[in-house]
Amino acid sequence: MNDIVKIGSRLAIICAVAAVVLGLANAVTEPKITIMKKMKLEKSLEQVSKGMKIGKFTPVKDSPVVKGYYPLTDKADKRSGYICKLTGNGYGGDLDIIAGISVKGKILAVILLEDDETPGLGKQAEHASYMTKYIGTGEDKPVPVRKTQLSQKDADAVTGASITFMGIGKALAAGSSYVKKLGGE
Amino acid sequence: MLKEFTKGIFKENPIFVIVLGLCPVLAVSTKVINAIGMSAGVIFVLLGSNIFVSMLKNYIPDKVRIPAYIVIIASFVTIVQMVMEAYAPSLYKSLGVYVPLIVVNCIILGRAEAFAKKNTIKASILDALGMGIGFTLALLLISLIREVLGAGTITIFPIGSFSGVIKIPVLVDEPIRVFGLSAGALLVIGFLKAFFNWYSEFKGARS
């Protein structure tokens, strides 16, 4: 019994010291990480807004994919679209996406904000060029969610990372449908 | 004592001879900059864990030594992760899931169990540095071959007006793409391992 207590208490002390050290490391790095994430979000919003005025963020609670949206207005103060914060399912976990979508559901711009995809494969989705296959879809053309909906060149490009491609596609399709339901209100 | 340092570089190279920690090597060796970042993280964690395991070898009960080593290693990895996310975000993004996976990198736990728990702090530091440098050289060699052949570029840190990407004429326009994929990683590691085996036998036969 004494032996178990001794062993357990020594392991507990090691864990406690590790927790204190990690707490200190977090206190030093956390403010810097928060500032950087905020700056990154602002820059990304600017990029997907396509020069339109960004309104106040509205959280969405009734959708598993659409986490919220920023309304977009043009120079005449007319509602021209939305920036949606979306969560897709990737190979390595959640995919945090922001997408500029017109009031008719057309995908205007997409940025993958956060992901844990495989370097060299799913992580390719972080490049702006990866998103071109989704741009312009959602209104007349469906958002691609299967490789068969892509050109041979685009299908080859997503080989080895089909789950990432489908995860982004399904999230954008859900975002496009949600915006259509909002109907420019 | 110097032997503890030099053995990890060639004679007991963790990648080509002991064949430990191949998973992150296969995954992150697509770019030279990834190899530099990953190696820096592994050296830091290896050094920290070897020092603490060696320092606490008489304090850690034998029955719970593996959980205790994992706590020590995971703490150093989490520190690396936090520092990388705060001060080198692009590298952190590029390495992705392989930074937290350093926790289960066999080299780290392997050296704690096989060396640090039986040796002095000084010898453990030299072992960690030797193994870390051996890992770095192996990873740099693999990533250099893969990036040059598979993408026609060499990506290092951007400095001033230099973007950090060196383009190799001809290869940049017509790269051999398979080297950028998983199959290419296995091919490169296989050929380099074969070369190491041949060289070791050749050296042994001569001596």
Tab-separated table of C-alpha atoms in Angstrom:
chain	number	residue	atom	x	y	z
A	1	MET	CA	0.000	0.000	0.000
A	2	ASN	CA	2.758	2.411	1.038
A	3	ASP	CA	4.564	1.556	-2.168
A	4	ILE	CA	1.523	2.442	-4.288
A	5	VAL	CA	1.119	5.787	-2.483
A	6	LYS	CA	4.820	6.556	-2.926
A	7	ILE	CA	4.793	5.698	-6.632
A	8	GLY	CA	1.511	7.571	-7.217
A	9	SER	CA	2.629	10.663	-5.331
A	10	ARG	CA	5.933	10.863	-7.242
A	11	LEU	CA	4.117	10.630	-10.575
A	12	ALA	CA	1.613	13.247	-9.335
A	13	ILE	CA	4.472	15.613	-8.403
A	14	ILE	CA	6.044	15.222	-11.865
A	15	CYS	CA	2.636	15.960	-13.463
A	16	ALA	CA	2.078	18.995	-11.204
A	17	VAL	CA	5.500	20.475	-12.034
A	18	ALA	CA	4.843	19.883	-15.756
A	19	ALA	CA	1.444	21.633	-15.447
A	20	VAL	CA	3.016	24.673	-13.762
A	21	VAL	CA	5.745	24.929	-16.437
A	22	LEU	CA	3.157	24.635	-19.224
A	23	GLY	CA	0.973	27.257	-17.534
A	24	LEU	CA	3.902	29.672	-17.550
A	25	ALA	CA	4.695	28.900	-21.198
A	26	ASN	CA	1.027	29.485	-22.066
A	27	ALA	CA	0.987	32.807	-20.209
A	28	VAL	CA	3.943	34.000	-22.308
A	29	THR	CA	2.751	32.778	-25.733
A	30	GLU	CA	-1.071	33.023	-25.514
A	31	PRO	CA	-1.421	36.844	-25.901
A	32	LYS	CA	0.799	36.772	-28.992
A	33	ILE	CA	-1.190	33.857	-30.505
A	34	THR	CA	-4.530	35.653	-29.843
A	35	ILE	CA	-3.320	38.878	-31.501
A	36	MET	CA	-2.048	36.951	-34.516
A	37	LYS	CA	-5.296	34.999	-34.909
A	38	LYS	CA	-7.294	38.257	-34.766
A	39	MET	CA	-5.050	39.896	-37.363
A	40	LYS	CA	-5.292	36.836	-39.595
A	41	LEU	CA	-9.101	36.818	-39.368
A	42	GLU	CA	-9.302	40.537	-40.205
A	43	LYS	CA	-6.974	40.098	-43.189
A	44	SER	CA	-8.931	37.071	-44.425
A	45	LEU	CA	-12.274	38.897	-44.065
A	46	GLU	CA	-10.844	41.749	-46.104
A	47	GLN	CA	-9.761	39.302	-48.824
A	48	VAL	CA	-13.080	37.468	-49.122
A	49	SER	CA	-15.196	40.648	-48.900
A	50	LYS	CA	-14.054	41.591	-52.431
A	51	GLY	CA	-14.046	45.291	-51.577
A	52	MET	CA	-17.560	45.304	-50.119
A	53	LYS	CA	-18.428	46.778	-46.724
A	54	ILE	CA	-18.379	44.205	-43.913
A	55	GLY	CA	-21.216	44.365	-41.356
A	56	LYS	CA	-21.553	43.055	-37.811
A	57	PHE	CA	-21.055	39.343	-37.091
A	58	THR	CA	-24.227	37.332	-36.430
A	59	PRO	CA	-23.728	33.939	-34.788
A	60	VAL	CA	-25.796	31.000	-36.095
A	61	LYS	CA	-26.866	28.288	-33.663
A	62	ASP	CA	-29.211	26.147	-35.743
A	63	SER	CA	-26.644	24.813	-38.230
A	64	PRO	CA	-23.826	22.317	-37.609
A	65	VAL	CA	-21.801	23.829	-40.468
A	66	VAL	CA	-22.596	27.567	-40.575
A	67	LYS	CA	-21.207	29.142	-37.403
A	68	GLY	CA	-22.170	32.695	-38.273
A	69	TYR	CA	-22.078	35.368	-40.945
A	70	TYR	CA	-21.055	38.952	-41.680
A	71	PRO	CA	-23.402	40.797	-44.070
A	72	LEU	CA	-21.777	42.503	-47.052
A	73	THR	CA	-23.093	45.716	-48.571
A	74	ASP	CA	-22.054	47.474	-51.769
A	75	LYS	CA	-21.316	51.184	-52.273
A	76	ALA	CA	-25.043	51.980	-52.500
A	77	ASP	CA	-25.540	50.268	-49.100
A	78	LYS	CA	-27.436	47.431	-50.771
A	79	ARG	CA	-27.032	43.886	-49.382
A	80	SER	CA	-24.784	42.097	-51.877
A	81	GLY	CA	-23.743	38.975	-50.019
A	82	TYR	CA	-22.395	37.434	-46.848
A	83	ILE	CA	-19.144	36.190	-45.413
A	84	CYS	CA	-19.919	32.857	-43.752
A	85	LYS	CA	-17.830	31.193	-41.069
A	86	LEU	CA	-18.087	27.480	-41.822
A	87	THR	CA	-16.848	24.280	-40.202
A	88	GLY	CA	-16.177	21.278	-42.438
A	89	ASN	CA	-14.974	17.760	-41.677
A	90	GLY	CA	-11.436	17.127	-42.849
A	91	TYR	CA	-9.091	14.156	-42.614
A	92	GLY	CA	-7.331	15.517	-39.522
A	93	GLY	CA	-10.381	17.098	-37.843
A	94	ASP	CA	-12.382	20.295	-38.267
A	95	LEU	CA	-11.758	22.647	-41.170
A	96	ASP	CA	-12.421	26.323	-40.288
A	97	ILE	CA	-13.415	28.086	-43.477
A	98	ILE	CA	-14.545	31.589	-44.325
A	99	ALA	CA	-16.320	32.156	-47.600
A	100	GLY	CA	-17.688	35.197	-49.397
A	101	ILE	CA	-21.063	34.208	-50.868
A	102	SER	CA	-23.418	36.323	-53.022
A	103	VAL	CA	-27.084	36.677	-52.010
A	104	LYS	CA	-27.899	34.128	-54.731
A	105	GLY	CA	-25.553	31.592	-53.155
A	106	LYS	CA	-22.601	31.993	-55.556
A	107	ILE	CA	-19.206	31.310	-53.971
A	108	LEU	CA	-17.091	34.442	-54.465
A	109	ALA	CA	-13.975	33.697	-52.408
A	110	VAL	CA	-12.832	31.032	-49.938
A	111	ILE	CA	-10.044	30.854	-47.345
A	112	LEU	CA	-9.175	27.861	-45.183
A	113	LEU	CA	-8.374	29.462	-41.837
A	114	GLU	CA	-7.508	26.509	-39.584
A	115	ASP	CA	-6.947	22.822	-40.250
A	116	ASP	CA	-4.970	19.793	-39.164
A	117	GLU	CA	-4.641	18.218	-42.590
A	118	THR	CA	-1.659	16.181	-43.773
A	119	PRO	CA	1.301	18.288	-44.961
A	120	GLY	CA	1.854	17.900	-48.681
A	121	LEU	CA	-1.657	16.480	-49.230
A	122	GLY	CA	-4.732	18.026	-47.531
A	123	LYS	CA	-2.692	21.077	-46.511
A	124	GLN	CA	-2.557	22.091	-50.181
A	125	ALA	CA	-6.069	23.470	-49.534
A	126	GLU	CA	-4.458	26.403	-47.698
A	127	HIS	CA	-3.218	27.767	-51.039
A	128	ALA	CA	-5.499	30.256	-52.802
A	129	SER	CA	-5.109	28.359	-56.100
A	130	TYR	CA	-6.750	25.255	-54.531
A	131	MET	CA	-10.032	27.124	-54.039
A	132	THR	CA	-10.516	28.097	-57.704
A	133	LYS	CA	-12.492	24.874	-58.285
A	134	TYR	CA	-15.210	26.137	-55.920
A	135	ILE	CA	-15.327	29.782	-57.071
A	136	GLY	CA	-18.369	30.662	-59.165
A	137	THR	CA	-20.328	27.573	-58.096
A	138	GLY	CA	-23.386	27.454	-55.829
A	139	GLU	CA	-25.763	29.531	-57.966
A	140	ASP	CA	-26.254	27.884	-61.394
A	141	LYS	CA	-23.604	25.196	-60.963
A	142	PRO	CA	-23.609	22.958	-57.864
A	143	VAL	CA	-20.662	23.234	-55.467
A	144	PRO	CA	-18.361	20.263	-56.277
A	145	VAL	CA	-18.378	17.634	-53.521
A	146	ARG	CA	-17.248	14.630	-55.598
A	147	LYS	CA	-14.206	14.197	-57.798
A	148	THR	CA	-16.456	13.267	-60.737
A	149	GLN	CA	-17.740	16.865	-60.733
A	150	LEU	CA	-14.236	18.193	-61.419
A	151	SER	CA	-12.143	18.498	-64.558
A	152	GLN	CA	-9.461	15.805	-64.987
A	153	LYS	CA	-6.741	18.307	-63.984
A	154	ASP	CA	-8.552	19.360	-60.779
A	155	ALA	CA	-9.436	15.738	-59.934
A	156	ASP	CA	-5.751	14.786	-60.273
A	157	ALA	CA	-4.799	17.710	-58.026
A	158	VAL	CA	-6.995	16.472	-55.142
A	159	THR	CA	-5.850	12.845	-55.431
A	160	GLY	CA	-4.600	11.672	-52.050
A	161	ALA	CA	-6.670	14.291	-50.234
A	162	SER	CA	-10.236	13.512	-51.311
A	163	ILE	CA	-11.613	13.864	-47.765
A	164	THR	CA	-10.285	17.440	-47.504
A	165	PHE	CA	-11.765	18.292	-50.904
A	166	MET	CA	-15.165	16.828	-49.968
A	167	GLY	CA	-15.084	18.451	-46.500
A	168	ILE	CA	-14.569	21.916	-47.980
A	169	GLY	CA	-17.096	21.282	-50.768
A	170	LYS	CA	-19.837	20.111	-48.393
A	171	ALA	CA	-19.239	23.054	-46.028
A	172	LEU	CA	-19.433	25.520	-48.939
A	173	ALA	CA	-22.574	23.832	-50.281
A	174	ALA	CA	-24.181	24.185	-46.834
A	175	GLY	CA	-23.066	27.837	-46.656
A	176	SER	CA	-24.457	28.539	-50.121
A	177	SER	CA	-27.834	26.951	-49.212
A	178	TYR	CA	-27.953	28.906	-45.927
A	179	VAL	CA	-27.305	32.206	-47.711
A	180	LYS	CA	-30.013	31.408	-50.286
A	181	LYS	CA	-32.425	30.879	-47.384
A	182	LEU	CA	-31.440	34.258	-45.912
A	183	GLY	CA	-32.448	35.705	-49.294
A	184	GLY	CA	-30.630	38.998	-48.868
A	185	GLU	CA	-32.553	39.905	-45.754
B	1	MET	CA	32.742	10.725	-23.916
B	2	LEU	CA	33.016	12.181	-27.436
B	3	LYS	CA	31.850	8.797	-28.743
B	4	GLU	CA	28.400	9.460	-27.211
B	5	PHE	CA	28.140	12.541	-29.404
B	6	THR	CA	29.496	11.194	-32.688
B	7	LYS	CA	27.710	7.818	-32.692
B	8	GLY	CA	24.305	9.341	-33.513
B	9	ILE	CA	25.600	11.181	-36.545
B	10	PHE	CA	26.655	8.186	-38.637
B	11	LYS	CA	27.307	4.865	-36.856
B	12	GLU	CA	23.945	4.828	-35.044
B	13	ASN	CA	22.095	7.358	-37.201
B	14	PRO	CA	18.464	7.293	-35.938
B	15	ILE	CA	16.941	7.310	-39.441
B	16	PHE	CA	19.292	5.257	-41.610
B	17	VAL	CA	20.729	2.821	-39.062
B	18	ILE	CA	18.383	2.493	-36.055
B	19	VAL	CA	15.362	3.304	-38.297
B	20	LEU	CA	13.417	5.236	-35.640
B	21	GLY	CA	10.887	8.053	-36.111
B	22	LEU	CA	10.283	7.412	-39.821
B	23	CYS	CA	6.635	8.563	-39.837
B	24	PRO	CA	7.318	12.320	-39.451
B	25	VAL	CA	10.341	11.987	-41.744
B	26	LEU	CA	8.161	10.614	-44.534
B	27	ALA	CA	5.534	13.287	-43.974
B	28	VAL	CA	7.461	16.538	-43.494
B	29	SER	CA	10.369	15.994	-45.884
B	30	THR	CA	8.600	17.697	-48.803
B	31	LYS	CA	10.421	20.998	-48.140
B	32	VAL	CA	13.836	21.855	-46.707
B	33	ILE	CA	12.313	24.498	-44.412
B	34	ASN	CA	10.001	21.844	-42.883
B	35	ALA	CA	13.061	19.689	-42.193
B	36	ILE	CA	14.827	22.600	-40.466
B	37	GLY	CA	11.793	23.396	-38.279
B	38	MET	CA	11.057	19.776	-37.413
B	39	SER	CA	14.706	19.090	-36.596
B	40	ALA	CA	14.924	22.126	-34.318
B	41	GLY	CA	11.828	20.898	-32.451
B	42	VAL	CA	13.149	17.334	-32.159
B	43	ILE	CA	16.599	18.476	-30.927
B	44	PHE	CA	14.983	20.714	-28.263
B	45	VAL	CA	12.641	17.966	-27.044
B	46	LEU	CA	15.352	15.289	-27.186
B	47	LEU	CA	17.770	17.474	-25.248
B	48	GLY	CA	15.180	18.507	-22.643
B	49	SER	CA	13.800	15.005	-22.124
B	50	ASN	CA	17.250	13.373	-21.953
B	51	ILE	CA	18.413	15.942	-19.353
B	52	PHE	CA	15.313	15.546	-17.168
B	53	VAL	CA	15.093	11.753	-17.473
B	54	SER	CA	18.766	11.464	-16.549
B	55	MET	CA	18.384	13.980	-13.696
B	56	LEU	CA	15.308	12.226	-12.271
B	57	LYS	CA	16.404	8.628	-12.943
B	58	ASN	CA	16.724	7.831	-9.234
B	59	TYR	CA	13.505	9.669	-8.339
B	60	ILE	CA	11.185	8.141	-10.977
B	61	PRO	CA	9.894	4.730	-9.757
B	62	ASP	CA	10.654	1.975	-12.270
B	63	LYS	CA	7.020	0.826	-12.404
B	64	VAL	CA	5.790	4.200	-13.722
B	65	ARG	CA	8.857	5.267	-15.678
B	66	ILE	CA	7.128	5.199	-19.097
B	67	PRO	CA	4.177	7.453	-18.022
B	68	ALA	CA	6.680	9.760	-16.299
B	69	TYR	CA	8.847	9.946	-19.461
B	70	ILE	CA	5.750	10.650	-21.563
B	71	VAL	CA	4.750	13.520	-19.217
B	72	ILE	CA	8.249	15.024	-19.502
B	73	ILE	CA	8.395	14.585	-23.294
B	74	ALA	CA	4.815	15.862	-23.829
B	75	SER	CA	5.606	18.966	-21.738
B	76	PHE	CA	8.602	19.842	-23.902
B	77	VAL	CA	6.623	19.165	-27.087
B	78	THR	CA	3.776	21.409	-25.899
B	79	ILE	CA	6.283	24.192	-25.173
B	80	VAL	CA	7.731	23.784	-28.702
B	81	GLN	CA	4.191	23.875	-30.116
B	82	MET	CA	3.264	27.059	-28.217
B	83	VAL	CA	6.508	28.856	-29.108
B	84	MET	CA	6.260	27.815	-32.767
B	85	GLU	CA	2.608	28.935	-33.012
B	86	ALA	CA	3.463	32.304	-31.441
B	87	TYR	CA	6.754	33.117	-33.140
B	88	ALA	CA	6.893	30.990	-36.337
B	89	PRO	CA	3.214	30.611	-37.354
B	90	SER	CA	3.871	29.762	-40.999
B	91	LEU	CA	6.264	26.969	-40.035
B	92	TYR	CA	3.783	25.776	-37.396
B	93	LYS	CA	1.050	25.643	-40.024
B	94	SER	CA	3.286	23.867	-42.454
B	95	LEU	CA	4.336	21.151	-39.976
B	96	GLY	CA	0.733	20.704	-38.818
B	97	VAL	CA	-0.054	17.598	-36.833
B	98	TYR	CA	3.589	16.425	-36.846
B	99	VAL	CA	4.628	18.883	-34.120
B	100	PRO	CA	2.367	17.336	-31.430
B	101	LEU	CA	3.291	13.923	-32.815
B	102	ILE	CA	6.900	14.473	-31.658
B	103	VAL	CA	5.528	13.134	-28.333
B	104	VAL	CA	5.296	9.670	-29.838
B	105	ASN	CA	8.445	9.957	-31.957
B	106	CYS	CA	10.305	6.738	-31.163
B	107	ILE	CA	13.695	8.506	-31.120
B	108	ILE	CA	12.745	10.594	-28.077
B	109	LEU	CA	11.258	7.805	-25.952
B	110	GLY	CA	13.873	5.387	-27.294
B	111	ARG	CA	16.796	7.528	-26.125
B	112	ALA	CA	15.151	8.186	-22.732
B	113	GLU	CA	14.644	4.454	-22.174
B	114	ALA	CA	17.822	3.139	-23.793
B	115	PHE	CA	20.308	5.805	-22.732
B	116	ALA	CA	19.274	8.686	-20.453
B	117	LYS	CA	17.848	6.514	-17.657
B	118	LYS	CA	21.186	4.687	-17.298
B	119	ASN	CA	23.679	7.500	-17.855
B	120	THR	CA	24.882	10.810	-16.431
B	121	ILE	CA	23.406	14.166	-17.421
B	122	LYS	CA	26.574	15.092	-19.362
B	123	ALA	CA	26.545	11.856	-21.385
B	124	SER	CA	22.775	12.241	-21.976
B	125	ILE	CA	23.252	15.770	-23.324
B	126	LEU	CA	25.934	14.533	-25.749
B	127	ASP	CA	23.740	11.600	-26.781
B	128	ALA	CA	20.767	13.932	-27.409
B	129	LEU	CA	22.870	16.361	-29.434
B	130	GLY	CA	24.462	13.571	-31.488
B	131	MET	CA	21.148	11.845	-32.178
B	132	GLY	CA	19.464	15.205	-32.866
B	133	ILE	CA	22.172	16.219	-35.346
B	134	GLY	CA	22.039	12.751	-36.954
B	135	PHE	CA	18.252	13.122	-37.319
B	136	THR	CA	18.686	16.648	-38.717
B	137	LEU	CA	21.285	15.636	-41.314
B	138	ALA	CA	19.185	12.664	-42.437
B	139	LEU	CA	16.002	14.741	-42.668
B	140	LEU	CA	17.801	17.564	-44.510
B	141	LEU	CA	19.286	15.132	-47.025
B	142	ILE	CA	15.925	13.439	-47.685
B	143	SER	CA	14.025	16.731	-47.970
B	144	LEU	CA	16.698	18.304	-50.195
B	145	ILE	CA	16.524	15.385	-52.652
B	146	ARG	CA	12.699	15.312	-52.555
B	147	GLU	CA	12.207	19.066	-52.943
B	148	VAL	CA	14.816	19.488	-55.692
B	149	LEU	CA	13.521	16.543	-57.755
B	150	GLY	CA	9.835	16.777	-56.827
B	151	ALA	CA	9.311	20.550	-57.034
B	152	GLY	CA	12.488	21.975	-58.582
B	153	THR	CA	12.953	24.340	-55.637
B	154	ILE	CA	14.849	24.672	-52.351
B	155	THR	CA	12.753	26.477	-49.732
B	156	ILE	CA	14.582	28.085	-46.830
B	157	PHE	CA	13.912	31.139	-44.641
B	158	PRO	CA	13.040	34.410	-46.398
B	159	ILE	CA	15.679	37.075	-45.690
B	160	GLY	CA	15.019	40.718	-46.638
B	161	SER	CA	14.072	40.895	-50.315
B	162	PHE	CA	14.935	37.191	-50.815
B	163	SER	CA	11.705	35.158	-50.831
B	164	GLY	CA	13.402	32.076	-49.411
B	165	VAL	CA	12.744	29.958	-52.519
B	166	ILE	CA	15.658	28.970	-54.766
B	167	LYS	CA	14.439	27.749	-58.154
B	168	ILE	CA	16.419	25.038	-59.911
B	169	PRO	CA	16.485	25.640	-63.697
B	170	VAL	CA	14.740	22.991	-65.835
B	171	LEU	CA	13.469	21.039	-62.795
B	172	VAL	CA	11.200	23.890	-61.664
B	173	ASP	CA	9.296	23.672	-64.980
B	174	GLU	CA	9.361	19.878	-65.306
B	175	PRO	CA	9.641	18.404	-61.776
B	176	ILE	CA	9.489	14.645	-61.144
B	177	ARG	CA	6.296	14.905	-59.088
B	178	VAL	CA	6.450	11.417	-57.591
B	179	PHE	CA	9.267	12.590	-55.297
B	180	GLY	CA	6.872	15.046	-53.666
B	181	LEU	CA	4.396	12.243	-52.896
B	182	SER	CA	4.561	9.493	-50.253
B	183	ALA	CA	5.916	6.988	-52.781
B	184	GLY	CA	8.828	9.327	-53.485
B	185	ALA	CA	9.614	9.596	-49.779
B	186	LEU	CA	9.767	5.798	-49.460
B	187	LEU	CA	11.956	5.544	-52.586
B	188	VAL	CA	14.434	8.168	-51.366
B	189	ILE	CA	14.651	6.698	-47.850
B	190	GLY	CA	15.020	3.191	-49.308
B	191	PHE	CA	17.921	4.158	-51.587
B	192	LEU	CA	19.668	6.151	-48.859
B	193	LYS	CA	19.252	3.254	-46.402
B	194	ALA	CA	20.715	0.890	-49.026
B	195	PHE	CA	23.669	3.265	-49.460
B	196	PHE	CA	24.233	3.389	-45.677
B	197	ASN	CA	24.112	-0.432	-45.484
B	198	TRP	CA	26.564	-0.785	-48.368
B	199	TYR	CA	28.916	1.848	-46.899
B	200	SER	CA	28.866	0.211	-43.439
B	201	GLU	CA	29.667	-3.201	-44.943
B	202	PHE	CA	32.340	-1.719	-47.202
B	203	LYS	CA	33.955	0.070	-44.254
B	204	GLY	CA	33.713	-3.079	-42.111
B	205	ALA	CA	35.311	-5.212	-44.839
B	206	ARG	CA	38.187	-2.751	-45.276
B	207	SER	CA	38.931	-2.578	-41.576
